[in-house]
PDB file of C-alpha atoms in Angstrom:
ATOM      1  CA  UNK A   5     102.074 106.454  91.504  1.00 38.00           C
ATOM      2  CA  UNK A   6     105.594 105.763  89.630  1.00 38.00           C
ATOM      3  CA  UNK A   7     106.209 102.685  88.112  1.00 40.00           C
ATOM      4  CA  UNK A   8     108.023  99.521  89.844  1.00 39.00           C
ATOM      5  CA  UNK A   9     111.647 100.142  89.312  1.00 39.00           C
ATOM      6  CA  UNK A  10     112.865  97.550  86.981  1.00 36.00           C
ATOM      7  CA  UNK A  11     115.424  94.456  87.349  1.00 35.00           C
ATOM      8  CA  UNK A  12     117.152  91.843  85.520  1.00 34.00           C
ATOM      9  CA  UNK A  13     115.332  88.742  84.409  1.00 33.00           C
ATOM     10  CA  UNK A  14     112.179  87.969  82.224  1.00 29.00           C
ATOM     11  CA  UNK A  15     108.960  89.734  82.041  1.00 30.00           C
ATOM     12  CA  UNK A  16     105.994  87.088  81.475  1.00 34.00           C
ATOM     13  CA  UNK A  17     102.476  88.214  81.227  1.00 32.00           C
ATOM     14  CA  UNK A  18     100.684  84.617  80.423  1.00 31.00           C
ATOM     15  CA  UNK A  19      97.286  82.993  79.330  1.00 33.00           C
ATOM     16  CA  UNK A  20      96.005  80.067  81.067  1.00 33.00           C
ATOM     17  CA  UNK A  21      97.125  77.313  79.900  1.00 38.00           C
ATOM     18  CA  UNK A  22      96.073  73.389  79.661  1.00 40.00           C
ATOM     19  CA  UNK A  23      96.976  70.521  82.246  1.00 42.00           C
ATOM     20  CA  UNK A  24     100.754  70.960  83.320  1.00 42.00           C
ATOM     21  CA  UNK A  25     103.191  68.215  83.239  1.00 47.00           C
ATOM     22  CA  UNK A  26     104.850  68.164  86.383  1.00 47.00           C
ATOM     23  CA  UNK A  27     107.428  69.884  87.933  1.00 45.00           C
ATOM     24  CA  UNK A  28     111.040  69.323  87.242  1.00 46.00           C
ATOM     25  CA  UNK A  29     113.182  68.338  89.870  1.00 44.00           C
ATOM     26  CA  UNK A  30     115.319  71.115  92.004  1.00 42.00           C
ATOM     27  CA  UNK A  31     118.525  71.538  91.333  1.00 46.00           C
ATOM     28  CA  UNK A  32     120.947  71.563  94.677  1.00 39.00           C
ATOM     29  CA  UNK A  33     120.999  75.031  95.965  1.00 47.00           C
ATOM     30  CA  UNK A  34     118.193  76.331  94.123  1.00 57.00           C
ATOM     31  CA  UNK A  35     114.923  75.996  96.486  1.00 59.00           C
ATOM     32  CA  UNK A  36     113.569  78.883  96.863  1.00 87.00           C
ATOM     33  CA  UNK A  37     111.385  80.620  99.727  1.00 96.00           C
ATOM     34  CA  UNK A  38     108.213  81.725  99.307  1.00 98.00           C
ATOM     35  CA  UNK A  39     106.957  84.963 100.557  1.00 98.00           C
ATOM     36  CA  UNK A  40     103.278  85.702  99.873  1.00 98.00           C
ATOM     37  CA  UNK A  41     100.708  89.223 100.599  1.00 98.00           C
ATOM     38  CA  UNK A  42      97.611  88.587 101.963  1.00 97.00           C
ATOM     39  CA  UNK A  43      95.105  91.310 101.484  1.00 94.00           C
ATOM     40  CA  UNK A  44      94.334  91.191  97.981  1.00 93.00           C
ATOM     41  CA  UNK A  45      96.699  88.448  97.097  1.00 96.00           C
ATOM     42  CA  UNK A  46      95.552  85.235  98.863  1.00 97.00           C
ATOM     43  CA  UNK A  47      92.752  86.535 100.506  1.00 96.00           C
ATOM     44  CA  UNK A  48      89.459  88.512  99.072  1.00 92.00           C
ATOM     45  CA  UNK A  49      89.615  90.915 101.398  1.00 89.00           C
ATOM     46  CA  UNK A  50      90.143  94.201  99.644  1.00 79.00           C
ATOM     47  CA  UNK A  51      86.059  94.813  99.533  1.00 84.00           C
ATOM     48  CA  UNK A  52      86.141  94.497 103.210  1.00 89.00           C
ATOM     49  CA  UNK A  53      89.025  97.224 103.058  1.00 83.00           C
ATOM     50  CA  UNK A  54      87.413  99.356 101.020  1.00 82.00           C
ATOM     51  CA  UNK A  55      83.940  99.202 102.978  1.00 88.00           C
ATOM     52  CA  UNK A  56      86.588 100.250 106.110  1.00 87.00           C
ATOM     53  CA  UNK A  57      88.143 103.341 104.457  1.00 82.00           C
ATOM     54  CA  UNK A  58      84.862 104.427 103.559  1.00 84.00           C
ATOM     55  CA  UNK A  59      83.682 104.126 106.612  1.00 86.00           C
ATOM     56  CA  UNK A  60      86.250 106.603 108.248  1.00 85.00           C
ATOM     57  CA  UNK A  61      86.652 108.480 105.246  1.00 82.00           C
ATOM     58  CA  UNK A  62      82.447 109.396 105.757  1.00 84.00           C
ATOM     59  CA  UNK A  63      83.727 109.774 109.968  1.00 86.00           C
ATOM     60  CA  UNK A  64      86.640 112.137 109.019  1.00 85.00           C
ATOM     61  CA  UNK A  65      84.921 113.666 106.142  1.00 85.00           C
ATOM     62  CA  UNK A  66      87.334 113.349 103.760  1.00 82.00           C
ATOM     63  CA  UNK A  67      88.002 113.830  99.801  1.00 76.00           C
ATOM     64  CA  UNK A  68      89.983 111.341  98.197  1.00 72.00           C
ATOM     65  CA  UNK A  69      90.932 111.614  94.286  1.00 73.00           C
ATOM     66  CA  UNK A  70      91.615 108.732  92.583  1.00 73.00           C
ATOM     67  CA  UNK A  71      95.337 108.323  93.009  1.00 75.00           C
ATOM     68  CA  UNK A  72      94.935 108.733  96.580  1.00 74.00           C
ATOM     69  CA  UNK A  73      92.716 105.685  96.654  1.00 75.00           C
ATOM     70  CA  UNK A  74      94.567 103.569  95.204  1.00 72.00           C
ATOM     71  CA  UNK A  75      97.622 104.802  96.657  1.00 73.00           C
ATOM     72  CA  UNK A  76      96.236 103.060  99.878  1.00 76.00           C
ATOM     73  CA  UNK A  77      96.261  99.430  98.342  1.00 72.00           C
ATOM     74  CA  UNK A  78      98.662  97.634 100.009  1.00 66.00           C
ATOM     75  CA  UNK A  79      99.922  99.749 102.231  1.00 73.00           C
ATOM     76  CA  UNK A  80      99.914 100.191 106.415  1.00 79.00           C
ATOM     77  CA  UNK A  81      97.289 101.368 108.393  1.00 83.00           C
ATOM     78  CA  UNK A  82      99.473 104.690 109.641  1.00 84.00           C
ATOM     79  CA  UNK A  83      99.866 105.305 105.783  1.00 83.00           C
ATOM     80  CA  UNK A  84      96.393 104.571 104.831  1.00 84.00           C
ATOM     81  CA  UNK A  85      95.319 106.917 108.236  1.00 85.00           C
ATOM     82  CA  UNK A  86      97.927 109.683 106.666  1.00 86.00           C
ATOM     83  CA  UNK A  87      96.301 109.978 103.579  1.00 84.00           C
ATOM     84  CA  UNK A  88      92.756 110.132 105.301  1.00 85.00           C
ATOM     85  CA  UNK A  89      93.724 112.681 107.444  1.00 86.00           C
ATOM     86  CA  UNK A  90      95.117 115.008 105.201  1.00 83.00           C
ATOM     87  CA  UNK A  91      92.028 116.246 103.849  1.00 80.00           C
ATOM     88  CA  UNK A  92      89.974 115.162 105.969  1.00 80.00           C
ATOM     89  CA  UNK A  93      87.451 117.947 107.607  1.00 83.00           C
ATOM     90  CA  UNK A  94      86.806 116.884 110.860  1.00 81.00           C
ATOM     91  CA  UNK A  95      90.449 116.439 112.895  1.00 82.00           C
ATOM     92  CA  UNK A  96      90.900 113.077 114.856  1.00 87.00           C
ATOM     93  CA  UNK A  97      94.223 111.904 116.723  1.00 91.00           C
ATOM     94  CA  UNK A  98      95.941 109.726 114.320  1.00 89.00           C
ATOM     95  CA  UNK A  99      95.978 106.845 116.862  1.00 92.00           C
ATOM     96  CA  UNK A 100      92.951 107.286 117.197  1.00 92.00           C
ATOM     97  CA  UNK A 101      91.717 107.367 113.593  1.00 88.00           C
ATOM     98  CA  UNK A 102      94.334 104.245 113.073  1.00 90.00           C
ATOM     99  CA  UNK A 103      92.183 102.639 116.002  1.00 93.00           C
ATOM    100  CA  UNK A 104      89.053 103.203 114.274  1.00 90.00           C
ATOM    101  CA  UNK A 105      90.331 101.819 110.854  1.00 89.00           C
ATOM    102  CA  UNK A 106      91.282  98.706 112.649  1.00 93.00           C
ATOM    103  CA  UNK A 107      87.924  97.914 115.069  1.00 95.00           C
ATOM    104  CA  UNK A 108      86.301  98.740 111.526  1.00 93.00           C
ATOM    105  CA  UNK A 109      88.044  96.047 109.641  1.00 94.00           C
ATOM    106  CA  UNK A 110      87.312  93.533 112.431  1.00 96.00           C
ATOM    107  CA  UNK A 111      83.924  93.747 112.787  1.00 96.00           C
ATOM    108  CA  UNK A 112      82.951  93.441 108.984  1.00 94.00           C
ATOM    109  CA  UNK A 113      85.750  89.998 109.014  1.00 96.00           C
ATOM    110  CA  UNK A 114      83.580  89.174 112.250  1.00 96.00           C
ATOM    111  CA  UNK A 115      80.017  90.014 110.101  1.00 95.00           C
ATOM    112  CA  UNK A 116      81.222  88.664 106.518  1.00 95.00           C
ATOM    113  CA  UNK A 117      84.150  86.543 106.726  1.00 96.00           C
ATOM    114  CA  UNK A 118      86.516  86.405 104.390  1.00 96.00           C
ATOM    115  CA  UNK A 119      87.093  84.614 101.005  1.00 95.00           C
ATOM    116  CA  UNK A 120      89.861  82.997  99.030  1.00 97.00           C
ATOM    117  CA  UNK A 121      91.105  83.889  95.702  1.00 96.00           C
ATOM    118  CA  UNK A 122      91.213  81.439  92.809  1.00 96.00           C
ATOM    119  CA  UNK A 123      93.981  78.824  93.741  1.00 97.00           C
ATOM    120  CA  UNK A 124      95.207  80.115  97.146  1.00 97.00           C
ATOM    121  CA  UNK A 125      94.601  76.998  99.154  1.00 97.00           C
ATOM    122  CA  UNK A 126      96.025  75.059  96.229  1.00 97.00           C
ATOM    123  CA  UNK A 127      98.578  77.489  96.391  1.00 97.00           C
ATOM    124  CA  UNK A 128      99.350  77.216 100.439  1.00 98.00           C
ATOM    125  CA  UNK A 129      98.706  73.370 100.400  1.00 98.00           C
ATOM    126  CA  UNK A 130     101.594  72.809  97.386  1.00 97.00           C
ATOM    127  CA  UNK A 131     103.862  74.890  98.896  1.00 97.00           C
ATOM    128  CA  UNK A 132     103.559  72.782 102.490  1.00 97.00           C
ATOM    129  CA  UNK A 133     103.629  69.135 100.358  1.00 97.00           C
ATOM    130  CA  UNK A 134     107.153  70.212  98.879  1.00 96.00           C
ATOM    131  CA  UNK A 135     108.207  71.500 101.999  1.00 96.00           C
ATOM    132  CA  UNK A 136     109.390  74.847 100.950  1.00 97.00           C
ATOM    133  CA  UNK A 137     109.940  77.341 103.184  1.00 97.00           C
ATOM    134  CA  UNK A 138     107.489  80.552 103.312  1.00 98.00           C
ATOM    135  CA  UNK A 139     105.789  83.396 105.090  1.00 98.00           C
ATOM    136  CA  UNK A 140     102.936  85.644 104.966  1.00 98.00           C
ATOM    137  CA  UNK A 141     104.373  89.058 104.234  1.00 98.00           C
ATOM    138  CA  UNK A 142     101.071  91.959 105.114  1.00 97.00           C
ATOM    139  CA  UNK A 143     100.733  95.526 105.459  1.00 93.00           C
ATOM    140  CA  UNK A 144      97.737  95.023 108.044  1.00 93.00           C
ATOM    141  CA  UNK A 145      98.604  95.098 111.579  1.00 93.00           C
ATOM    142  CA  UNK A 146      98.903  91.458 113.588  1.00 95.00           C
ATOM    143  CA  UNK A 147      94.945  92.074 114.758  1.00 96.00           C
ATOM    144  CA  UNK A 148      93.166  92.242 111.240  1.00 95.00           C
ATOM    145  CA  UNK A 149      95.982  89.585 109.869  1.00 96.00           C
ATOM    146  CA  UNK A 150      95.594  86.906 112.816  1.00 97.00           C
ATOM    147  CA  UNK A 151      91.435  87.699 112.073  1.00 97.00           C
ATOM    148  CA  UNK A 152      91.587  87.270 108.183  1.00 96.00           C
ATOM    149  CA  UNK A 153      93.520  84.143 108.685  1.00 97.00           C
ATOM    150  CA  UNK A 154      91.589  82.823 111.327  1.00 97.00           C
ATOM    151  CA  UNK A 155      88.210  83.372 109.006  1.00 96.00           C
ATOM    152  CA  UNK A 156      90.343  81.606 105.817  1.00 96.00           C
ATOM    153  CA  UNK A 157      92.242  78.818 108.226  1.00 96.00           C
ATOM    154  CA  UNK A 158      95.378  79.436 106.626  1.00 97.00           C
ATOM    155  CA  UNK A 159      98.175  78.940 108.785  1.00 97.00           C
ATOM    156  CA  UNK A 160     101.755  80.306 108.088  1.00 98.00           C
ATOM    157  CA  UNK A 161     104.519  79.411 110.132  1.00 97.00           C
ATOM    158  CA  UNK A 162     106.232  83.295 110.067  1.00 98.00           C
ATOM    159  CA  UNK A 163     103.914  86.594 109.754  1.00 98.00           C
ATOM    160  CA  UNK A 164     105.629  89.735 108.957  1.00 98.00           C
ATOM    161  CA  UNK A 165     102.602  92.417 109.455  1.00 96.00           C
ATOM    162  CA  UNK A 166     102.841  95.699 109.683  1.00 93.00           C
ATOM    163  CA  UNK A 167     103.557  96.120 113.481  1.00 93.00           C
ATOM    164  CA  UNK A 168     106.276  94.290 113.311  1.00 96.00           C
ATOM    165  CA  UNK A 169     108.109  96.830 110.773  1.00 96.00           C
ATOM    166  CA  UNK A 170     109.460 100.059 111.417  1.00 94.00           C
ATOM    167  CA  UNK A 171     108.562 100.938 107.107  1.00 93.00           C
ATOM    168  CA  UNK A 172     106.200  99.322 105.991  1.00 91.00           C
ATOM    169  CA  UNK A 173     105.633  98.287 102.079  1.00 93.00           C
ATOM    170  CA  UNK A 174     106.397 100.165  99.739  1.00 93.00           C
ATOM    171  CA  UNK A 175     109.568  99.670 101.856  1.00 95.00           C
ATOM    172  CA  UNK A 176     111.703  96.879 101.496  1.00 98.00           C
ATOM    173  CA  UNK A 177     111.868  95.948 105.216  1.00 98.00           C
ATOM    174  CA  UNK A 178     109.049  93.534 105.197  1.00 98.00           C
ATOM    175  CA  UNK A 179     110.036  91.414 102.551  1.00 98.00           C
ATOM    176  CA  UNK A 180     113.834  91.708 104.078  1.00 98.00           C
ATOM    177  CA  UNK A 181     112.608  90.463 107.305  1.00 98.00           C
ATOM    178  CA  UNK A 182     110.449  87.557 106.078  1.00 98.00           C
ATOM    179  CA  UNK A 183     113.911  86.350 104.512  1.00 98.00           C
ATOM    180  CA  UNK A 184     115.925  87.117 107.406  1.00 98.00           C
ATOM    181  CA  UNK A 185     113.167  84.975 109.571  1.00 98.00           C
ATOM    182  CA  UNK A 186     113.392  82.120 107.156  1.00 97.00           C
ATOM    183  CA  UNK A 187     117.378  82.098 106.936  1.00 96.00           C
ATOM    184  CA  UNK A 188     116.993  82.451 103.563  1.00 96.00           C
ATOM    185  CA  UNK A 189     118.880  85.447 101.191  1.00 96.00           C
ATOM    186  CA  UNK A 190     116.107  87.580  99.601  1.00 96.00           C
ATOM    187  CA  UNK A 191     117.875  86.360  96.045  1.00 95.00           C
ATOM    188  CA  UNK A 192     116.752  83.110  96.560  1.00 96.00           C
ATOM    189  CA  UNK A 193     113.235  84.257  97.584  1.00 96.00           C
ATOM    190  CA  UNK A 194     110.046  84.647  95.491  1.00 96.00           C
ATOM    191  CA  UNK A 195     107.299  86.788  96.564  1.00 97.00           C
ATOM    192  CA  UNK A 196     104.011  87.372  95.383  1.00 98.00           C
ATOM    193  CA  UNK A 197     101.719  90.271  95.923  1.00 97.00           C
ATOM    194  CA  UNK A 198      98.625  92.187  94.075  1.00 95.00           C
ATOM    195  CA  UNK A 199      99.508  95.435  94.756  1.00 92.00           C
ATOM    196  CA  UNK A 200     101.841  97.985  93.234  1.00 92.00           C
ATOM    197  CA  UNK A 201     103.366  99.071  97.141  1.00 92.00           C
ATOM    198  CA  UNK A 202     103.820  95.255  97.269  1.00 94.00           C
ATOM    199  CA  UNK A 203     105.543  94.715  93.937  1.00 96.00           C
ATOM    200  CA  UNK A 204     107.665  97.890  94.638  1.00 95.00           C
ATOM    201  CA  UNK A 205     108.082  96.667  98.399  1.00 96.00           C
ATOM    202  CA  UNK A 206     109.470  92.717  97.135  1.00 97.00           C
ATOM    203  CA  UNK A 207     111.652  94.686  94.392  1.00 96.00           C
ATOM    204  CA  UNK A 208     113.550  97.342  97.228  1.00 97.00           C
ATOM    205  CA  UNK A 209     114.247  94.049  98.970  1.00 97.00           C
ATOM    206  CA  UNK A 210     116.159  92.600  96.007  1.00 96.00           C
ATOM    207  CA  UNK A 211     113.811  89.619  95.909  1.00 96.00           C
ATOM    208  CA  UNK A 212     115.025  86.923  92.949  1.00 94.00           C
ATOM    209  CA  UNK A 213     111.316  86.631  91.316  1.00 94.00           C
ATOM    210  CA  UNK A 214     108.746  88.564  92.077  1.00 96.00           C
ATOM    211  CA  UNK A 215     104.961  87.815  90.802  1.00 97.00           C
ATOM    212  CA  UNK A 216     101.936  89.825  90.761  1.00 97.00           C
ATOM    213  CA  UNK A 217      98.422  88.829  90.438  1.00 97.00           C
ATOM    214  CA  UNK A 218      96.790  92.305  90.039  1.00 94.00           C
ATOM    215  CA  UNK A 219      93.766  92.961  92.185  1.00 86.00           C
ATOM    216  CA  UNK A 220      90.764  93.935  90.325  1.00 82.00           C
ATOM    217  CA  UNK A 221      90.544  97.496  89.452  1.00 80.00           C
ATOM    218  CA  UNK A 222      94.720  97.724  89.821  1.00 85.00           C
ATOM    219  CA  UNK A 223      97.112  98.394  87.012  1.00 87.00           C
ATOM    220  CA  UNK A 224     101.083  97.053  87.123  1.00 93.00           C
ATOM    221  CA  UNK A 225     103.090  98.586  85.025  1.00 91.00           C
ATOM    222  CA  UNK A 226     105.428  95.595  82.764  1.00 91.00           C
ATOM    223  CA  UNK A 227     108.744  95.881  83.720  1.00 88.00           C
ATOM    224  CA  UNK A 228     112.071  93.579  83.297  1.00 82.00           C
ATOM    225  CA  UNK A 229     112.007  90.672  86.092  1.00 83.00           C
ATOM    226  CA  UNK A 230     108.074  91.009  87.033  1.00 94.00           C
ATOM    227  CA  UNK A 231     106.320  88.109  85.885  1.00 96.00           C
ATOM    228  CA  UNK A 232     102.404  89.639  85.805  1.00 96.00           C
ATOM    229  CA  UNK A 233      99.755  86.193  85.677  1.00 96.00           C
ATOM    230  CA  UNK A 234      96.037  86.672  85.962  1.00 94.00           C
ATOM    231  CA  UNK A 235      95.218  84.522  88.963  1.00 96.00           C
ATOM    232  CA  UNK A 236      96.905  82.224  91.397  1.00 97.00           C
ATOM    233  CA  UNK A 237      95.575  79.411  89.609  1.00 96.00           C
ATOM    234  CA  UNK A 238      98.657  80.041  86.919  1.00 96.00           C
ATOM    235  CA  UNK A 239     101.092  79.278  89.483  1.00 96.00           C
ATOM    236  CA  UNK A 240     102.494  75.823  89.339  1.00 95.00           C
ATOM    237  CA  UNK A 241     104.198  74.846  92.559  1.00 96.00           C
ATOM    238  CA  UNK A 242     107.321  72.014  92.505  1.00 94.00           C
ATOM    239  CA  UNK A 243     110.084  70.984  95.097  1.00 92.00           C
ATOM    240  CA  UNK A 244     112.363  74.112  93.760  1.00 90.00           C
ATOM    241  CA  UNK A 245     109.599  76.816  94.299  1.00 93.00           C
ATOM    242  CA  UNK A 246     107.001  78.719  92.077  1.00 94.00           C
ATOM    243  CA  UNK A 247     106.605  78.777  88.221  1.00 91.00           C
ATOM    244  CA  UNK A 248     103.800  79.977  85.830  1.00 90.00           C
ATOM    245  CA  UNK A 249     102.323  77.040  84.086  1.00 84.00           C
ATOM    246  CA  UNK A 250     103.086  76.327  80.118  1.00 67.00           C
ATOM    247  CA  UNK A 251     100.772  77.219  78.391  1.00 53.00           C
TER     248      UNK A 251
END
């Protein structure tokens, strides 16, 4: 896969640092949204997603190579059902197969639940003490979203999954429509996401700061106005939107 396309602004890949002072005041105008991935990003749920695409990948018989695989992080369930079926030996409709990939998903969230990464409830809870506003921005379809969130209580007060898009991420449309939702212009937004169809997604949309916490096993590329931190818990969260921590 290419790398993100690059944008203005600063490039900060950061250590953890000590205890944080905290945050500055906002300045008038500048509060910015917050537009956060689920899969991967606040929730742990990208062995549960792999366990699924194995699962139909052994159904379909397919052979995936490396790139495909992780070609299929972050994206929709029609993509991720594309990429399946193209070599895959046994034929199935793709609503079908896209059906399958779905009751799949649900059942192991039903069997195993879902976990947290490192600092996303800290993460959610700041964002709802300063009031900012914010969405959940996810390539899985409203079912396995409403079911992850259910399993993690969060609670977001707009959802952009992928039914609700015509293109989903890598597009920019979902990130676009979580801005138009909030009333807020995408410059003014900052999203954060674990994948590189996320990043590239966020970026397309012309967000103003976009942050990745890479999932394990994924590799972002450095570029000009990505800010790349190793977990949610270097986030620091104030009344004008999202920083990394000093160190």
């Amino acid at each position: 896969m290419e790398n993100v396309p690059a944008a203005d602004g600063l490039l900060a890949v950061l250590d953890r640092g000590g205890p944080p002072g905290p945050p500055p005041p906002a300045a008038p105008g500048s509060v910015m949204a917050v537009l956060v991935d689920l899969d991967g990003t606040l929730a742990n749920s990208e062995g549960l997603g792999d366990m699924t695409d194995r699962a139909v990948q052994e159904r379909l018989g397919s052979v995936l190579t490396a790139t495909q695989q992780e070609e299929m992080l972050g994206c929709s369930p029609a993509r991720t059902v594309e990429i399946l079926l193209a070599s895959a030996e046994e034929p199935m409709d793709p609503a079908d197969a896209e059906e399958l990939l779905i009751t799949t998903m649900l059942q192991l969230v039903a069997q195993h639940g879902v976990p947290l990464r490192p600092g996303a409830r800290e993460l959610l809870d700041a964002i709802k003490k300063y009031g900012l506003p914010h969405a959940l921005v996810t390539s899985s379809g409203l079912r396995v979203a409403d079911a992850v969130l259910t399993s993690t209580r969060m609670t977001f007060p707009v959802v952009v999954s992928g039914d609700d898009v015509a293109a989903a991420k890598p597009g920019p449309e979902p990130y676009r429509q979580a801005a138009a939702l909030l009333g807020i212009p995408p410059a003014r937004c900052v999203a954060i996401e674990d994948s590189r169809a996320g990043v590239a997604s966020a970026r397309a949309a012309k967000i103003g700061q976009v942050i990745a916490v890479p999932s394990e096993g994924v590799t972002i590329s450095p570029a000009p106005g990505l800010t790349i931190v190793r977990s949610l818990c270097d986030l620091q969260v104030g009344p004008g939107g999202v920083t990394v921590r000093s160190c």
